[in-house]
Amino acid sequence: MFFHQDATFEALSIHRVGNKAQDEFYILSDAPVSFEGDEVLPGLLMQYFMSPFAKVNEVYRLYHPNEELDLNEVFYFVRQYFKEQLPFHDFSQQISKHLYEVSSHPKIKAGEVYVVALKNVQIEGEEHDAIGIFKSENKETYLKVYPEQGAFTLEYEQEAININKLDKGCIIINVEEEEGYKVLVLDQTNRQQEAVYWKDEFLKLRVRNDNFNQTGNYLKVYKNFVQEKLDETFELEKADKIDLMNKSMNYFKEKETFVQEEFEEEVLGNPQAIAMFQDYKAGFENEFDSPFQSSFEIADKAVKKMESSYKSVLKLDKNFHIYVHGKREYLEKGFDEDKGMNYYKVYFENES
C-alpha cells in the first residue's frame, strides 16, 4: 500500500520538454520553485501529483535490457541524487534532458516536467525518501466568476492545468537500490503508440514479481488458456469455459495461499489439460521473464481487479442472457429438431 498523507515537499523544479521529432526544444529553469510564504500551493501540488497514486497497486523496477542497471539513465541519475553526488536541481535538469531525447514519436505532446523531492513517503508500511517525476501535457480553459459593483464579472484562463487530471507520473522510492528501486507509475494516455515511451523508453520499467503481480498474472494466463488453448484438444461449450473460469476465480477468492498442485487438481482436474496449461504458462514466463512461484500469498486486490474481466454470461442471440455462477451440471444444452434451434435447459429449486 502507498500513502502520501504524511509526505512533504523538499524541493520542486519545473522545466518544459518539447517533441524532438518536431524540432521542438527543451527549456530548463535556472532554479527550483520557491514556496516561501505560500501555505496553499504545496497542498494543491500534493493533491495534483500524489492523489492519483492512491489506487495504484503494481510496483515496478527500473531495469535495462542488458541487465546493467547503470545503463538505465533514470536509475543512474536517481542514484547519484540519493547518494548526494548530484544536487537536486542539476538532477532535475538531467532527467528533463533524457526525457527530451526519448520524445521522438511525432504525436508526443510538449509539456511541463515537474521533478519533486519528497520525504516520508510510505509504501508497504515503511517510510522513505522519494523522487517524483510528473508531466502535464493537456491543458484546459477555466472560467472565473466574481462579484463586482452589484453584478458579476467573468474571466477565463486558457492553457490552464486541471489538478484532478495528472497526465503522466512516477514515484521512485529510495529503497532496494540494487534491484532497481520500488517505482509506482501512472500514464493516462489512451493511445498506445504515444504511451509506450513513458514506461518503456524513458523509465525502462518491468513489473516487480510480488504477490499482487503473481496473483493477477496467474489469473490472466489461466483465463487466456481457457479461452484460446483448450479448444485445440477438447470440445468445450461456452458454458464449460465459464465453469472452468468460475472455478479458478472461486479458488482465488476462498484460499489465502495459492498452491500450484492443489489449484491444478481442484480447478482443471484432467491430467492432459494440466500438462497443456503448464506448457502454456511456461511460454508466458519465458516471454515476459516473469516466473511463477509454486506457492504464494493470494492478493485480494489483484483478485478483485481481475474479477470484472472474468465474464460469466451466456449471450443467446439478442433475446436472453444467462449468468452462470456455478453448478454446471444444472445447465444442459440441446437442439430442438422441430424448431431447428439450440436450447438450454436450466434446473433450479427456488425462484426469487
mmCIF file of C-alpha atoms in Angstrom:
data_model
loop_
_atom_site.group_PDB
_atom_site.id
_atom_site.type_symbol
_atom_site.label_atom_id
_atom_site.label_comp_id
_atom_site.label_asym_id
_atom_site.label_seq_id
_atom_site.Cartn_x
_atom_site.Cartn_y
_atom_site.Cartn_z
ATOM 1 C CA MET A 1 0.000 0.000 0.000
ATOM 2 C CA PHE A 2 1.125 3.552 -0.808
ATOM 3 C CA PHE A 3 0.363 6.501 1.475
ATOM 4 C CA HIS A 4 1.342 10.119 0.929
ATOM 5 C CA GLN A 5 -0.631 11.848 3.700
ATOM 6 C CA ASP A 6 2.481 12.430 5.829
ATOM 7 C CA ALA A 7 4.766 13.154 2.894
ATOM 8 C CA THR A 8 6.335 16.600 2.480
ATOM 9 C CA PHE A 9 7.893 18.510 -0.390
ATOM 10 C CA GLU A 10 11.594 19.176 -0.044
ATOM 11 C CA ALA A 11 12.114 20.773 -3.456
ATOM 12 C CA LEU A 12 10.375 21.265 -6.808
ATOM 13 C CA SER A 13 11.894 22.147 -10.171
ATOM 14 C CA ILE A 14 9.878 22.775 -13.334
ATOM 15 C CA HIS A 15 11.144 22.516 -16.904
ATOM 16 C CA ARG A 16 9.499 22.272 -20.321
ATOM 17 C CA VAL A 17 10.193 19.443 -22.760
ATOM 18 C CA GLY A 18 9.202 19.598 -26.407
ATOM 19 C CA ASN A 19 8.953 16.944 -29.100
ATOM 20 C CA LYS A 20 12.360 16.209 -30.565
ATOM 21 C CA ALA A 21 10.869 14.776 -33.763
ATOM 22 C CA GLN A 22 9.022 18.069 -34.355
ATOM 23 C CA ASP A 23 12.198 20.145 -33.879
ATOM 24 C CA GLU A 24 10.859 21.496 -30.598
ATOM 25 C CA PHE A 25 13.345 22.069 -27.806
ATOM 26 C CA TYR A 26 13.528 21.882 -24.049
ATOM 27 C CA ILE A 27 13.604 24.854 -21.697
ATOM 28 C CA LEU A 28 15.417 24.391 -18.385
ATOM 29 C CA SER A 29 14.734 26.662 -15.434
ATOM 30 C CA ASP A 30 17.655 28.218 -13.550
ATOM 31 C CA ALA A 31 16.500 27.360 -10.035
ATOM 32 C CA PRO A 32 13.876 25.386 -8.059
ATOM 33 C CA VAL A 33 10.459 26.840 -7.275
ATOM 34 C CA SER A 34 10.196 28.806 -4.028
ATOM 35 C CA PHE A 35 7.204 28.156 -1.736
ATOM 36 C CA GLU A 36 8.209 30.773 0.808
ATOM 37 C CA GLY A 37 5.157 32.381 2.384
ATOM 38 C CA ASP A 38 2.680 30.236 0.419
ATOM 39 C CA GLU A 39 0.695 27.809 2.532
ATOM 40 C CA VAL A 40 -1.832 26.836 -0.146
ATOM 41 C CA LEU A 41 0.208 25.901 -3.219
ATOM 42 C CA PRO A 42 2.136 22.959 -1.685
ATOM 43 C CA GLY A 43 -1.146 21.304 -0.688
ATOM 44 C CA LEU A 44 -2.625 21.763 -4.164
ATOM 45 C CA LEU A 45 0.503 20.353 -5.764
ATOM 46 C CA MET A 46 0.492 17.391 -3.401
ATOM 47 C CA GLN A 47 -3.094 16.677 -4.466
ATOM 48 C CA TYR A 48 -2.164 17.018 -8.149
ATOM 49 C CA PHE A 49 0.948 14.850 -8.001
ATOM 50 C CA MET A 50 0.205 12.234 -5.377
ATOM 51 C CA SER A 51 -3.540 11.579 -5.141
ATOM 52 C CA PRO A 52 -3.732 9.583 -8.418
ATOM 53 C CA PHE A 53 -1.319 7.017 -6.959
ATOM 54 C CA ALA A 54 -3.614 6.093 -4.067
ATOM 55 C CA LYS A 55 -5.193 3.313 -6.139
ATOM 56 C CA VAL A 56 -2.010 2.139 -7.870
ATOM 57 C CA ASN A 57 -1.072 -1.354 -6.693
ATOM 58 C CA GLU A 58 1.567 -2.532 -9.161
ATOM 59 C CA VAL A 59 5.145 -1.937 -8.084
ATOM 60 C CA TYR A 60 7.804 -1.725 -10.806
ATOM 61 C CA ARG A 61 11.591 -1.770 -11.003
ATOM 62 C CA LEU A 62 13.935 0.300 -13.117
ATOM 63 C CA TYR A 63 15.967 -2.030 -15.315
ATOM 64 C CA HIS A 64 17.961 -2.257 -18.534
ATOM 65 C CA PRO A 65 17.659 -4.997 -21.188
ATOM 66 C CA ASN A 66 21.393 -5.705 -20.821
ATOM 67 C CA GLU A 67 20.868 -6.303 -17.075
ATOM 68 C CA GLU A 68 23.288 -3.429 -16.349
ATOM 69 C CA LEU A 69 21.295 -1.009 -14.200
ATOM 70 C CA ASP A 70 23.793 1.819 -14.670
ATOM 71 C CA LEU A 71 22.833 1.874 -18.372
ATOM 72 C CA ASN A 72 19.335 2.983 -17.355
ATOM 73 C CA GLU A 73 19.639 6.778 -17.439
ATOM 74 C CA VAL A 74 16.898 7.432 -14.881
ATOM 75 C CA PHE A 75 18.425 4.922 -12.443
ATOM 76 C CA TYR A 76 21.896 6.415 -12.934
ATOM 77 C CA PHE A 77 20.801 9.981 -12.143
ATOM 78 C CA VAL A 78 18.393 8.974 -9.350
ATOM 79 C CA ARG A 79 21.100 7.009 -7.576
ATOM 80 C CA GLN A 80 23.505 9.922 -7.855
ATOM 81 C CA TYR A 81 20.884 12.191 -6.286
ATOM 82 C CA PHE A 82 20.003 9.784 -3.458
ATOM 83 C CA LYS A 83 23.715 9.373 -2.673
ATOM 84 C CA GLU A 84 24.098 13.195 -2.608
ATOM 85 C CA GLN A 85 26.507 13.110 -5.537
ATOM 86 C CA LEU A 86 24.246 15.317 -7.686
ATOM 87 C CA PRO A 87 22.420 18.464 -6.474
ATOM 88 C CA PHE A 88 18.643 18.316 -6.791
ATOM 89 C CA HIS A 89 18.204 20.993 -9.453
ATOM 90 C CA ASP A 90 21.025 19.590 -11.577
ATOM 91 C CA PHE A 91 19.399 16.188 -11.241
ATOM 92 C CA SER A 92 16.055 17.591 -12.437
ATOM 93 C CA GLN A 93 17.740 19.103 -15.491
ATOM 94 C CA GLN A 94 19.425 15.826 -16.411
ATOM 95 C CA ILE A 95 16.130 13.949 -16.105
ATOM 96 C CA SER A 96 14.403 16.507 -18.358
ATOM 97 C CA LYS A 97 17.142 16.248 -20.987
ATOM 98 C CA HIS A 98 16.790 12.475 -21.004
ATOM 99 C CA LEU A 99 13.014 12.742 -21.395
ATOM 100 C CA TYR A 100 13.552 15.058 -24.354
ATOM 101 C CA GLU A 101 15.879 12.540 -26.028
ATOM 102 C CA VAL A 102 13.230 9.795 -25.953
ATOM 103 C CA SER A 103 10.347 12.094 -27.005
ATOM 104 C CA SER A 104 10.732 11.176 -30.656
ATOM 105 C CA HIS A 105 7.284 9.848 -31.567
ATOM 106 C CA PRO A 106 5.622 12.524 -33.740
ATOM 107 C CA LYS A 107 2.447 12.566 -31.628
ATOM 108 C CA ILE A 108 4.089 13.038 -28.226
ATOM 109 C CA LYS A 109 2.900 16.353 -26.808
ATOM 110 C CA ALA A 110 5.146 19.019 -25.373
ATOM 111 C CA GLY A 111 4.591 19.796 -21.722
ATOM 112 C CA GLU A 112 5.916 20.865 -18.353
ATOM 113 C CA VAL A 113 8.042 18.424 -16.380
ATOM 114 C CA TYR A 114 7.876 18.615 -12.583
ATOM 115 C CA VAL A 115 10.627 16.960 -10.578
ATOM 116 C CA VAL A 116 9.888 16.727 -6.857
ATOM 117 C CA ALA A 117 11.998 15.678 -3.875
ATOM 118 C CA LEU A 118 9.806 14.021 -1.243
ATOM 119 C CA LYS A 119 10.202 12.884 2.351
ATOM 120 C CA ASN A 120 8.133 10.447 4.441
ATOM 121 C CA VAL A 121 6.518 8.621 1.545
ATOM 122 C CA GLN A 122 5.084 5.395 2.916
ATOM 123 C CA ILE A 123 4.960 2.185 0.919
ATOM 124 C CA GLU A 124 4.265 -1.274 2.281
ATOM 125 C CA GLY A 125 4.389 0.002 5.856
ATOM 126 C CA GLU A 126 7.747 1.814 5.715
ATOM 127 C CA GLU A 127 8.631 5.489 5.219
ATOM 128 C CA HIS A 128 11.299 6.535 2.734
ATOM 129 C CA ASP A 129 12.601 9.474 0.746
ATOM 130 C CA ALA A 130 11.423 9.537 -2.854
ATOM 131 C CA ILE A 131 11.655 11.329 -6.166
ATOM 132 C CA GLY A 132 8.563 12.228 -8.164
ATOM 133 C CA ILE A 133 8.691 12.912 -11.905
ATOM 134 C CA PHE A 134 5.500 14.231 -13.486
ATOM 135 C CA LYS A 135 4.496 15.643 -16.865
ATOM 136 C CA SER A 136 1.475 17.746 -17.816
ATOM 137 C CA GLU A 137 0.557 17.622 -21.499
ATOM 138 C CA ASN A 138 -3.135 18.505 -21.727
ATOM 139 C CA LYS A 139 -4.402 21.988 -20.900
ATOM 140 C CA GLU A 140 -7.948 23.238 -20.321
ATOM 141 C CA THR A 141 -9.814 26.542 -20.250
ATOM 142 C CA TYR A 142 -11.217 27.718 -16.903
ATOM 143 C CA LEU A 143 -13.857 30.332 -16.117
ATOM 144 C CA LYS A 144 -13.674 32.545 -13.058
ATOM 145 C CA VAL A 145 -16.803 34.332 -11.791
ATOM 146 C CA TYR A 146 -16.611 37.047 -9.131
ATOM 147 C CA PRO A 147 -18.885 39.880 -7.912
ATOM 148 C CA GLU A 148 -18.127 43.452 -8.951
ATOM 149 C CA GLN A 149 -20.216 46.579 -8.215
ATOM 150 C CA GLY A 150 -23.527 44.832 -7.715
ATOM 151 C CA ALA A 151 -23.102 42.445 -10.645
ATOM 152 C CA PHE A 152 -20.894 39.531 -11.655
ATOM 153 C CA THR A 153 -17.864 39.527 -13.917
ATOM 154 C CA LEU A 154 -16.475 36.668 -15.940
ATOM 155 C CA GLU A 155 -12.842 35.991 -16.695
ATOM 156 C CA TYR A 156 -11.201 32.999 -18.302
ATOM 157 C CA GLU A 157 -7.807 31.449 -18.376
ATOM 158 C CA GLN A 158 -6.641 29.355 -21.303
ATOM 159 C CA GLU A 159 -3.938 26.680 -21.220
ATOM 160 C CA ALA A 160 -4.566 26.003 -17.534
ATOM 161 C CA ILE A 161 -3.910 22.727 -15.710
ATOM 162 C CA ASN A 162 -6.630 20.662 -14.079
ATOM 163 C CA ILE A 163 -5.148 19.448 -10.779
ATOM 164 C CA ASN A 164 -7.503 16.461 -10.826
ATOM 165 C CA LYS A 165 -6.053 15.126 -14.090
ATOM 166 C CA LEU A 166 -2.413 14.098 -13.935
ATOM 167 C CA ASP A 167 -1.223 13.002 -17.380
ATOM 168 C CA LYS A 168 1.953 11.110 -16.533
ATOM 169 C CA GLY A 169 3.917 10.458 -13.403
ATOM 170 C CA CYS A 170 6.203 8.154 -11.495
ATOM 171 C CA ILE A 171 7.401 7.937 -7.901
ATOM 172 C CA ILE A 172 10.815 6.365 -7.338
ATOM 173 C CA ILE A 173 11.274 5.316 -3.719
ATOM 174 C CA ASN A 174 14.711 5.163 -2.120
ATOM 175 C CA VAL A 175 14.702 1.507 -1.140
ATOM 176 C CA GLU A 176 16.052 -1.696 -2.739
ATOM 177 C CA GLU A 177 18.528 0.212 -4.896
ATOM 178 C CA GLU A 178 20.339 -2.892 -6.149
ATOM 179 C CA GLU A 179 17.078 -4.262 -7.569
ATOM 180 C CA GLY A 180 16.137 -1.009 -9.335
ATOM 181 C CA TYR A 181 14.217 0.722 -6.518
ATOM 182 C CA LYS A 182 10.472 0.499 -5.945
ATOM 183 C CA VAL A 183 8.646 2.506 -8.608
ATOM 184 C CA LEU A 184 4.986 3.482 -8.969
ATOM 185 C CA VAL A 185 3.924 4.694 -12.394
ATOM 186 C CA LEU A 186 0.888 6.358 -13.956
ATOM 187 C CA ASP A 187 0.164 7.092 -17.612
ATOM 188 C CA GLN A 188 -3.268 8.363 -18.636
ATOM 189 C CA THR A 189 -2.507 8.356 -22.362
ATOM 190 C CA ASN A 190 -5.001 6.127 -24.159
ATOM 191 C CA ARG A 191 -3.160 5.844 -27.460
ATOM 192 C CA GLN A 192 -0.650 3.033 -27.163
ATOM 193 C CA GLN A 193 1.914 4.421 -29.638
ATOM 194 C CA GLU A 194 2.480 7.540 -27.568
ATOM 195 C CA ALA A 195 2.002 5.838 -24.192
ATOM 196 C CA VAL A 196 4.815 3.332 -24.595
ATOM 197 C CA TYR A 197 7.583 5.911 -24.426
ATOM 198 C CA TRP A 198 6.916 6.909 -20.786
ATOM 199 C CA LYS A 199 7.232 3.416 -19.280
ATOM 200 C CA ASP A 200 9.417 1.637 -21.795
ATOM 201 C CA GLU A 201 11.733 4.260 -23.252
ATOM 202 C CA PHE A 202 12.002 6.985 -20.620
ATOM 203 C CA LEU A 203 11.825 4.955 -17.414
ATOM 204 C CA LYS A 204 12.557 1.423 -18.683
ATOM 205 C CA LEU A 205 10.394 -0.462 -16.215
ATOM 206 C CA ARG A 206 9.492 -4.038 -15.506
ATOM 207 C CA VAL A 207 6.951 -5.303 -13.006
ATOM 208 C CA ARG A 208 8.202 -6.391 -9.610
ATOM 209 C CA ASN A 209 7.174 -10.017 -9.251
ATOM 210 C CA ASP A 210 5.395 -9.750 -5.886
ATOM 211 C CA ASN A 211 2.198 -11.405 -4.611
ATOM 212 C CA PHE A 212 -0.025 -8.820 -6.311
ATOM 213 C CA ASN A 213 1.506 -9.486 -9.708
ATOM 214 C CA GLN A 214 1.784 -13.243 -9.152
ATOM 215 C CA THR A 215 -1.955 -13.338 -8.414
ATOM 216 C CA GLY A 216 -3.027 -11.065 -11.259
ATOM 217 C CA ASN A 217 -0.756 -12.641 -13.855
ATOM 218 C CA TYR A 218 -1.809 -16.174 -12.924
ATOM 219 C CA LEU A 219 -5.462 -15.282 -13.373
ATOM 220 C CA LYS A 220 -4.701 -13.595 -16.714
ATOM 221 C CA VAL A 221 -2.719 -16.558 -18.028
ATOM 222 C CA TYR A 222 -5.360 -19.063 -16.915
ATOM 223 C CA LYS A 223 -8.158 -17.006 -18.489
ATOM 224 C CA ASN A 224 -6.300 -16.807 -21.823
ATOM 225 C CA PHE A 225 -5.536 -20.518 -21.653
ATOM 226 C CA VAL A 226 -9.207 -21.432 -21.214
ATOM 227 C CA GLN A 227 -10.386 -19.045 -23.923
ATOM 228 C CA GLU A 228 -7.666 -19.665 -26.514
ATOM 229 C CA LYS A 229 -5.907 -23.006 -25.983
ATOM 230 C CA LEU A 230 -8.254 -25.675 -24.627
ATOM 231 C CA ASP A 231 -10.325 -25.773 -27.833
ATOM 232 C CA GLU A 232 -7.340 -27.243 -29.683
ATOM 233 C CA THR A 233 -7.713 -30.533 -27.799
ATOM 234 C CA PHE A 234 -11.098 -30.571 -26.060
ATOM 235 C CA GLU A 235 -14.568 -29.871 -27.399
ATOM 236 C CA LEU A 236 -15.850 -27.295 -24.964
ATOM 237 C CA GLU A 237 -19.118 -25.443 -24.929
ATOM 238 C CA LYS A 238 -19.202 -21.820 -23.821
ATOM 239 C CA ALA A 239 -20.795 -22.926 -20.544
ATOM 240 C CA ASP A 240 -17.890 -25.306 -19.905
ATOM 241 C CA LYS A 241 -15.381 -22.488 -20.317
ATOM 242 C CA ILE A 242 -17.370 -20.261 -17.977
ATOM 243 C CA ASP A 243 -17.442 -23.087 -15.439
ATOM 244 C CA LEU A 244 -13.656 -23.520 -15.605
ATOM 245 C CA MET A 245 -13.135 -19.788 -15.146
ATOM 246 C CA ASN A 246 -15.617 -19.662 -12.248
ATOM 247 C CA LYS A 247 -13.732 -22.493 -10.550
ATOM 248 C CA SER A 248 -10.451 -20.608 -10.788
ATOM 249 C CA MET A 249 -11.974 -17.367 -9.504
ATOM 250 C CA ASN A 250 -13.608 -19.203 -6.598
ATOM 251 C CA TYR A 251 -10.287 -20.824 -5.736
ATOM 252 C CA PHE A 252 -8.540 -17.458 -5.531
ATOM 253 C CA LYS A 253 -11.414 -15.956 -3.525
ATOM 254 C CA GLU A 254 -11.637 -18.766 -0.998
ATOM 255 C CA LYS A 255 -7.944 -19.514 -0.419
ATOM 256 C CA GLU A 256 -5.357 -17.398 1.342
ATOM 257 C CA THR A 257 -2.379 -19.164 -0.237
ATOM 258 C CA PHE A 258 -2.010 -20.400 -3.809
ATOM 259 C CA VAL A 259 -0.544 -23.898 -4.189
ATOM 260 C CA GLN A 260 0.097 -24.955 -7.775
ATOM 261 C CA GLU A 261 -0.653 -28.692 -7.479
ATOM 262 C CA GLU A 262 -3.779 -28.014 -5.439
ATOM 263 C CA PHE A 263 -5.035 -25.455 -7.973
ATOM 264 C CA GLU A 264 -4.431 -27.745 -10.952
ATOM 265 C CA GLU A 265 -6.187 -30.675 -9.283
ATOM 266 C CA GLU A 266 -9.192 -28.736 -7.955
ATOM 267 C CA VAL A 267 -9.767 -26.476 -10.952
ATOM 268 C CA LEU A 268 -8.577 -28.389 -14.036
ATOM 269 C CA GLY A 269 -8.590 -31.961 -12.778
ATOM 270 C CA ASN A 270 -7.741 -33.519 -16.163
ATOM 271 C CA PRO A 271 -4.054 -34.627 -16.442
ATOM 272 C CA GLN A 272 -3.903 -33.747 -20.138
ATOM 273 C CA ALA A 273 -5.366 -30.288 -19.521
ATOM 274 C CA ILE A 274 -2.924 -29.772 -16.633
ATOM 275 C CA ALA A 275 0.050 -30.622 -18.867
ATOM 276 C CA MET A 276 -1.235 -28.244 -21.554
ATOM 277 C CA PHE A 277 -1.650 -25.455 -19.010
ATOM 278 C CA GLN A 278 1.865 -25.964 -17.649
ATOM 279 C CA ASP A 279 3.296 -25.625 -21.172
ATOM 280 C CA TYR A 280 1.150 -22.558 -21.850
ATOM 281 C CA LYS A 281 2.205 -20.958 -18.556
ATOM 282 C CA ALA A 282 5.884 -21.666 -19.277
ATOM 283 C CA GLY A 283 5.550 -19.752 -22.554
ATOM 284 C CA PHE A 284 4.319 -16.698 -20.639
ATOM 285 C CA GLU A 285 7.167 -16.980 -18.121
ATOM 286 C CA ASN A 286 9.779 -17.105 -20.878
ATOM 287 C CA GLU A 287 8.255 -14.306 -22.970
ATOM 288 C CA PHE A 288 7.868 -11.835 -20.114
ATOM 289 C CA ASP A 289 10.740 -13.018 -17.906
ATOM 290 C CA SER A 290 8.249 -13.326 -15.053
ATOM 291 C CA PRO A 291 8.385 -16.780 -13.426
ATOM 292 C CA PHE A 292 5.506 -18.042 -11.319
ATOM 293 C CA GLN A 293 6.158 -19.410 -7.859
ATOM 294 C CA SER A 294 4.667 -22.800 -6.984
ATOM 295 C CA SER A 295 3.173 -21.180 -3.867
ATOM 296 C CA PHE A 296 2.396 -17.548 -2.984
ATOM 297 C CA GLU A 297 0.070 -15.482 -0.796
ATOM 298 C CA ILE A 298 -3.051 -14.510 -2.735
ATOM 299 C CA ALA A 299 -3.520 -10.736 -3.081
ATOM 300 C CA ASP A 300 -7.222 -9.920 -2.673
ATOM 301 C CA LYS A 301 -6.920 -6.617 -4.555
ATOM 302 C CA ALA A 302 -5.499 -8.388 -7.604
ATOM 303 C CA VAL A 303 -8.394 -10.877 -7.483
ATOM 304 C CA LYS A 304 -10.961 -8.043 -7.356
ATOM 305 C CA LYS A 305 -9.216 -6.269 -10.216
ATOM 306 C CA MET A 306 -9.391 -9.367 -12.426
ATOM 307 C CA GLU A 307 -12.907 -10.410 -11.428
ATOM 308 C CA SER A 308 -14.597 -7.918 -13.765
ATOM 309 C CA SER A 309 -12.807 -9.423 -16.778
ATOM 310 C CA TYR A 310 -13.970 -12.952 -15.904
ATOM 311 C CA LYS A 311 -17.241 -12.915 -17.819
ATOM 312 C CA SER A 312 -19.816 -15.482 -16.699
ATOM 313 C CA VAL A 313 -22.587 -14.622 -19.157
ATOM 314 C CA LEU A 314 -24.055 -16.765 -21.938
ATOM 315 C CA LYS A 315 -25.465 -14.376 -24.558
ATOM 316 C CA LEU A 316 -28.193 -16.087 -26.574
ATOM 317 C CA ASP A 317 -28.966 -14.151 -29.744
ATOM 318 C CA LYS A 318 -30.449 -10.827 -28.638
ATOM 319 C CA ASN A 319 -33.155 -12.379 -26.501
ATOM 320 C CA PHE A 320 -31.586 -13.850 -23.377
ATOM 321 C CA HIS A 321 -28.564 -13.624 -21.096
ATOM 322 C CA ILE A 322 -27.813 -16.496 -18.712
ATOM 323 C CA TYR A 323 -25.492 -15.697 -15.807
ATOM 324 C CA VAL A 324 -23.596 -18.818 -14.769
ATOM 325 C CA HIS A 325 -22.106 -18.673 -11.265
ATOM 326 C CA GLY A 326 -21.675 -22.396 -10.610
ATOM 327 C CA LYS A 327 -23.348 -25.825 -10.703
ATOM 328 C CA ARG A 328 -22.513 -26.573 -14.332
ATOM 329 C CA GLU A 329 -24.407 -29.879 -14.031
ATOM 330 C CA TYR A 330 -27.668 -27.924 -13.664
ATOM 331 C CA LEU A 331 -27.322 -26.491 -17.176
ATOM 332 C CA GLU A 332 -27.952 -28.658 -20.247
ATOM 333 C CA LYS A 333 -27.627 -27.721 -23.896
ATOM 334 C CA GLY A 334 -29.602 -29.385 -26.676
ATOM 335 C CA PHE A 335 -31.064 -28.978 -30.150
ATOM 336 C CA ASP A 336 -34.782 -28.950 -30.937
ATOM 337 C CA GLU A 337 -35.384 -30.709 -34.270
ATOM 338 C CA ASP A 338 -38.883 -29.283 -34.732
ATOM 339 C CA LYS A 339 -37.871 -25.669 -34.172
ATOM 340 C CA GLY A 340 -34.422 -26.092 -35.695
ATOM 341 C CA MET A 341 -32.892 -24.163 -32.796
ATOM 342 C CA ASN A 342 -30.492 -24.698 -29.918
ATOM 343 C CA TYR A 343 -31.767 -24.539 -26.344
ATOM 344 C CA TYR A 344 -30.545 -24.578 -22.750
ATOM 345 C CA LYS A 345 -32.356 -26.459 -20.001
ATOM 346 C CA VAL A 346 -31.830 -24.940 -16.528
ATOM 347 C CA TYR A 347 -32.525 -26.832 -13.284
ATOM 348 C CA PHE A 348 -33.247 -24.931 -10.063
ATOM 349 C CA GLU A 349 -35.008 -25.337 -6.710
ATOM 350 C CA ASN A 350 -36.389 -21.876 -5.914
ATOM 351 C CA GLU A 351 -37.347 -18.829 -7.920
ATOM 352 C CA SER A 352 -36.702 -15.392 -6.385
#
